[in-house]
Tab-separated table of C-alpha atoms in Angstrom:
chain	number	residue	atom	x	y	z
A	1	MET	CA	-119.616	232.432	-53.618
A	2	GLY	CA	-117.380	235.080	-55.032
A	3	SER	CA	-117.917	236.828	-58.315
A	4	ALA	CA	-115.163	234.739	-59.918
A	5	SER	CA	-116.841	231.509	-58.871
A	6	LYS	CA	-120.218	232.704	-60.114
A	7	GLN	CA	-118.678	233.619	-63.436
A	8	ALA	CA	-117.056	230.181	-63.767
A	9	ALA	CA	-120.340	228.427	-62.972
A	10	ALA	CA	-122.185	230.518	-65.537
A	11	THR	CA	-119.539	229.672	-68.114
A	12	ARG	CA	-119.899	225.962	-67.381
A	13	ARG	CA	-123.699	226.151	-67.704
A	14	ALA	CA	-123.380	228.002	-70.986
A	15	ARG	CA	-120.926	225.430	-72.279
A	16	ILE	CA	-123.191	222.545	-71.223
A	17	GLU	CA	-126.163	224.192	-72.948
A	18	GLN	CA	-124.045	224.684	-76.059
A	19	LEU	CA	-123.093	221.004	-76.064
A	20	ARG	CA	-126.741	220.015	-75.616
A	21	GLN	CA	-127.811	222.120	-78.575
A	22	GLU	CA	-125.027	220.686	-80.729
A	23	GLU	CA	-126.088	217.157	-79.755
A	24	LYS	CA	-129.691	217.946	-80.701
A	25	ARG	CA	-128.542	219.289	-84.076
A	26	ARG	CA	-126.472	216.120	-84.679
A	27	GLU	CA	-129.463	213.951	-83.803
A	28	ARG	CA	-131.652	215.908	-86.230
A	29	ARG	CA	-129.021	215.574	-88.982
A	30	ASN	CA	-128.647	211.838	-88.329
A	31	LYS	CA	-132.420	211.365	-88.476
A	32	ILE	CA	-132.620	213.261	-91.756
A	33	ILE	CA	-129.759	211.215	-93.214
A	34	ALA	CA	-131.307	207.946	-92.011
A	35	VAL	CA	-134.691	208.823	-93.492
A	36	THR	CA	-133.101	209.884	-96.774
A	37	VAL	CA	-131.083	206.680	-97.025
A	38	SER	CA	-134.147	204.604	-96.187
A	39	VAL	CA	-136.141	206.329	-98.891
A	40	LEU	CA	-133.381	205.807	-101.426
A	41	VAL	CA	-132.976	202.140	-100.480
A	42	LEU	CA	-136.720	201.587	-100.635
A	43	ALA	CA	-136.883	203.322	-103.984
A	44	GLY	CA	-134.036	201.157	-105.207
A	45	MET	CA	-135.729	198.018	-103.949
A	46	VAL	CA	-139.005	198.979	-105.564
A	47	GLY	CA	-137.275	199.965	-108.765
A	48	GLY	CA	-135.094	196.854	-108.714
A	49	GLY	CA	-138.077	194.704	-107.937
A	50	PHE	CA	-139.979	196.267	-110.781
A	51	TRP	CA	-137.014	195.665	-113.081
A	52	ILE	CA	-136.765	192.041	-111.962
A	53	VAL	CA	-140.483	191.467	-112.465
A	54	SER	CA	-140.419	193.358	-115.728
A	55	ASP	CA	-137.371	191.427	-116.916
A	56	ALA	CA	-138.926	188.110	-115.879
A	57	ASN	CA	-142.130	189.042	-117.684
A	58	SER	CA	-140.141	190.020	-120.757
A	59	LYS	CA	-138.280	186.700	-120.758
A	60	ASP	CA	-141.541	184.820	-120.242
A	61	ASP	CA	-143.155	186.760	-123.080
A	62	ALA	CA	-140.138	186.019	-125.281
A	63	LYS	CA	-140.391	182.294	-124.547
A	64	LYS	CA	-144.096	182.354	-125.331
A	65	ALA	CA	-143.415	184.223	-128.553
A	66	VAL	CA	-140.775	181.688	-129.604
A	67	ALA	CA	-143.096	178.811	-128.736
A	68	ALA	CA	-145.945	180.435	-130.651
A	69	ALA	CA	-143.694	181.068	-133.650
A	70	SER	CA	-142.465	177.463	-133.522
A	71	ALA	CA	-146.022	176.162	-133.296
A	72	SER	CA	-147.050	178.394	-136.172
A	73	ALA	CA	-144.115	177.229	-138.298
A	74	LYS	CA	-144.954	173.618	-137.418
A	75	ALA	CA	-148.568	174.127	-138.415
A	76	GLN	CA	-147.533	175.666	-141.713
A	77	ALA	CA	-144.981	172.917	-142.344
A	78	ALA	CA	-147.643	170.257	-141.817
A	79	LYS	CA	-149.528	171.678	-144.794
A	80	VAL	CA	-146.539	171.629	-147.140
A	81	GLU	CA	-146.380	168.793	-149.638
A	82	ILE	CA	-142.810	167.504	-149.949
A	83	SER	CA	-142.061	166.020	-153.341
A	84	GLY	CA	-140.761	162.467	-153.327
A	85	VAL	CA	-142.214	161.498	-149.950
A	86	LYS	CA	-143.658	157.981	-149.795
A	87	THR	CA	-146.253	156.964	-147.225
A	88	TRP	CA	-147.611	153.694	-145.851
A	89	LYS	CA	-150.923	153.292	-144.074
A	90	ASP	CA	-152.458	150.726	-141.745
A	91	LEU	CA	-149.131	149.728	-140.243
A	92	THR	CA	-149.263	147.364	-137.281
A	93	PHE	CA	-147.738	148.443	-133.992
A	94	ASN	CA	-147.543	145.416	-131.740
A	95	HIS	CA	-144.655	144.881	-129.333
A	96	VAL	CA	-142.801	141.722	-130.291
A	97	GLN	CA	-139.612	139.829	-129.519
A	98	GLY	CA	-136.951	138.982	-132.091
A	99	LYS	CA	-136.501	140.092	-135.678
A	100	VAL	CA	-139.289	141.539	-137.833
A	101	ASP	CA	-139.448	141.165	-141.622
A	102	TYR	CA	-140.274	144.694	-142.765
A	103	PRO	CA	-141.584	145.383	-146.291
A	104	MET	CA	-139.518	148.573	-146.702
A	105	THR	CA	-135.830	149.399	-146.162
A	106	PRO	CA	-135.242	151.079	-143.782
A	107	PRO	CA	-138.540	150.299	-142.059
A	108	VAL	CA	-140.968	153.113	-141.267
A	109	GLY	CA	-143.419	151.255	-139.049
A	110	GLY	CA	-144.967	147.956	-138.105
A	111	ASP	CA	-144.496	145.602	-135.183
A	112	HIS	CA	-141.464	146.496	-133.103
A	113	ASN	CA	-139.514	145.900	-129.925
A	114	ALA	CA	-140.942	147.184	-126.654
A	115	ALA	CA	-137.784	149.259	-126.065
A	116	TRP	CA	-137.063	152.308	-128.176
A	117	LEU	CA	-133.679	153.694	-129.121
A	118	ASP	CA	-132.334	156.897	-127.644
A	119	CYS	CA	-133.593	159.413	-130.188
A	120	ASP	CA	-132.917	162.632	-128.323
A	121	GLY	CA	-130.592	163.951	-131.027
A	122	LYS	CA	-128.577	160.732	-130.993
A	123	VAL	CA	-125.979	160.009	-133.693
A	124	TYR	CA	-124.910	156.335	-133.857
A	125	ASP	CA	-121.713	155.317	-135.608
A	126	LYS	CA	-122.938	151.828	-136.470
A	127	GLN	CA	-126.134	150.202	-137.677
A	128	VAL	CA	-128.929	149.974	-135.099
A	129	PRO	CA	-131.667	147.346	-134.657
A	130	ASN	CA	-134.662	148.008	-136.898
A	131	GLU	CA	-137.114	146.890	-134.262
A	132	ASN	CA	-135.944	149.458	-131.713
A	133	ALA	CA	-135.600	152.281	-134.241
A	134	VAL	CA	-139.191	151.723	-135.400
A	135	HIS	CA	-140.370	152.190	-131.834
A	136	SER	CA	-138.581	155.562	-131.828
A	137	LEU	CA	-140.480	156.493	-134.995
A	138	GLU	CA	-143.713	155.683	-133.175
A	139	HIS	CA	-142.726	158.351	-130.628
A	140	GLY	CA	-142.421	160.964	-133.353
A	141	ALA	CA	-138.722	160.757	-134.176
A	142	VAL	CA	-137.117	161.270	-137.577
A	143	TRP	CA	-134.534	158.610	-138.408
A	144	VAL	CA	-131.702	159.607	-140.758
A	145	THR	CA	-129.810	156.763	-142.430
A	146	TYR	CA	-127.116	156.650	-145.106
A	147	ASN	CA	-125.069	154.181	-147.125
A	148	ASP	CA	-121.521	154.173	-148.481
A	149	LYS	CA	-122.433	156.629	-151.244
A	150	ALA	CA	-122.888	159.464	-148.750
A	151	SER	CA	-119.963	161.876	-148.634
A	152	GLN	CA	-118.189	162.716	-145.402
A	153	SER	CA	-119.435	166.275	-145.793
A	154	ASP	CA	-123.038	165.057	-145.965
A	155	ILE	CA	-122.548	162.820	-142.942
A	156	THR	CA	-121.062	165.701	-140.939
A	157	THR	CA	-123.841	168.100	-141.914
A	158	LEU	CA	-126.563	165.627	-141.034
A	159	SER	CA	-124.854	164.613	-137.791
A	160	GLU	CA	-124.748	168.225	-136.662
A	161	LYS	CA	-128.411	168.704	-137.534
A	162	VAL	CA	-129.507	165.578	-135.704
A	163	ALA	CA	-127.348	166.338	-132.652
A	164	LYS	CA	-129.234	169.583	-132.027
A	165	THR	CA	-132.696	168.202	-132.823
A	166	PRO	CA	-134.670	166.398	-130.106
A	167	TYR	CA	-136.725	163.486	-131.454
A	168	SER	CA	-134.221	162.545	-134.120
A	169	LEU	CA	-131.539	159.895	-134.565
A	170	MET	CA	-129.018	158.925	-137.208
A	171	SER	CA	-127.174	155.741	-138.132
A	172	PRO	CA	-125.488	154.054	-141.109
A	173	TYR	CA	-127.619	151.648	-143.133
A	174	PRO	CA	-125.385	149.955	-145.739
A	175	SER	CA	-128.165	147.980	-147.445
A	176	GLU	CA	-130.464	150.898	-148.246
A	177	LYS	CA	-130.748	151.839	-151.920
A	178	GLY	CA	-130.839	155.591	-151.486
A	179	THR	CA	-127.756	157.577	-150.497
A	180	ILE	CA	-129.577	159.311	-147.639
A	181	THR	CA	-132.967	158.263	-146.300
A	182	LEU	CA	-135.196	160.195	-143.931
A	183	SER	CA	-137.827	158.122	-142.174
A	184	ALA	CA	-140.752	158.938	-139.907
A	185	TRP	CA	-143.651	156.692	-138.910
A	186	GLY	CA	-145.288	155.594	-142.163
A	187	THR	CA	-143.273	158.168	-144.105
A	188	GLN	CA	-139.993	158.189	-146.033
A	189	LEU	CA	-137.911	160.411	-148.295
A	190	VAL	CA	-134.731	159.549	-150.199
A	191	VAL	CA	-132.259	162.295	-151.171
A	192	ASP	CA	-128.810	162.362	-152.720
A	193	SER	CA	-127.332	165.169	-150.629
A	194	ALA	CA	-127.642	166.771	-147.219
A	195	THR	CA	-127.994	170.139	-148.945
A	196	ASP	CA	-131.293	169.103	-150.540
A	197	PRO	CA	-133.848	171.656	-149.202
A	198	ARG	CA	-136.321	168.845	-148.613
A	199	VAL	CA	-134.177	167.653	-145.698
A	200	ASN	CA	-135.090	170.712	-143.626
A	201	GLN	CA	-138.694	170.504	-144.812
A	202	PHE	CA	-138.889	166.868	-143.716
A	203	PHE	CA	-137.493	167.642	-140.263
A	204	LEU	CA	-139.811	170.588	-139.761
A	205	LYS	CA	-142.872	168.630	-140.821
A	206	TYR	CA	-142.244	165.213	-139.305
A	207	VAL	CA	-140.288	165.698	-136.052
A	208	GLN	CA	-143.194	165.152	-133.629
A	209	GLY	CA	-145.345	165.695	-136.708
A	210	PRO	CA	-148.912	164.691	-137.553
A	211	GLN	CA	-147.871	161.086	-138.250
A	212	THR	CA	-146.755	160.571	-134.627
A	213	ARG	CA	-148.650	157.731	-132.977
A	214	GLU	CA	-147.589	158.650	-129.438
A	215	PRO	CA	-147.043	162.447	-129.275
A	216	GLY	CA	-144.812	163.554	-126.425
A	217	ALA	CA	-143.667	160.017	-125.552
A	218	SER	CA	-140.103	159.820	-124.241
A	219	CYS	CA	-137.206	159.714	-126.672
A	220	SER	CA	-134.467	159.439	-124.078
A	221	ASP	CA	-132.107	156.508	-123.616
A	222	VAL	CA	-133.760	153.391	-122.193
A	223	GLY	CA	-130.644	151.260	-122.214
A	224	VAL	CA	-130.755	150.001	-125.786
A	225	MET	CA	-127.226	150.434	-127.026
A	226	PRO	CA	-126.502	148.528	-130.249
């Protein structure tokens, strides 16, 4: 082999070695980049996971705090004496068919129909059967009724309150003496206006309150539509 050929071969070997070294450097760089990205992704996953857990715990704690505050307010409300409230004791609670002659208007307890009215914040635009409404009271509902003396403003205010309050219902009751009557099982309050502060007190105390005969019983629609 001549000197020119030897020189060309040496050049090729040098070039191949150079390419090998460059490839090794690229591999090292790629490994470093891959490791760095993996670390960052893992850190993000850990951090994100921590945030998700932390956020979930915060929401859970918030719900517990709201529930505790509600329970505390309910407990305090149960102790408050509301002026003007009338109560009846030793009311019967048999399931019966047909009409019942109640001693108070609207009725606040006594024998009643086996089916209750939808009282999950239900506002009725016409009078409802006493016997079904009384069953709703047994489940811890507050029943708001009104006669022709109630203003449209009062009706609107009370309708909005009932609509957002589970275990409550509302309906007209033309024959009642009071303008607005709030009834719970064995308990009743008559007011002249929806702005009377005792309305809120009554709701807070008696919606699923201490008078409830069947706490937690369903108040959803069971097909009784007057």
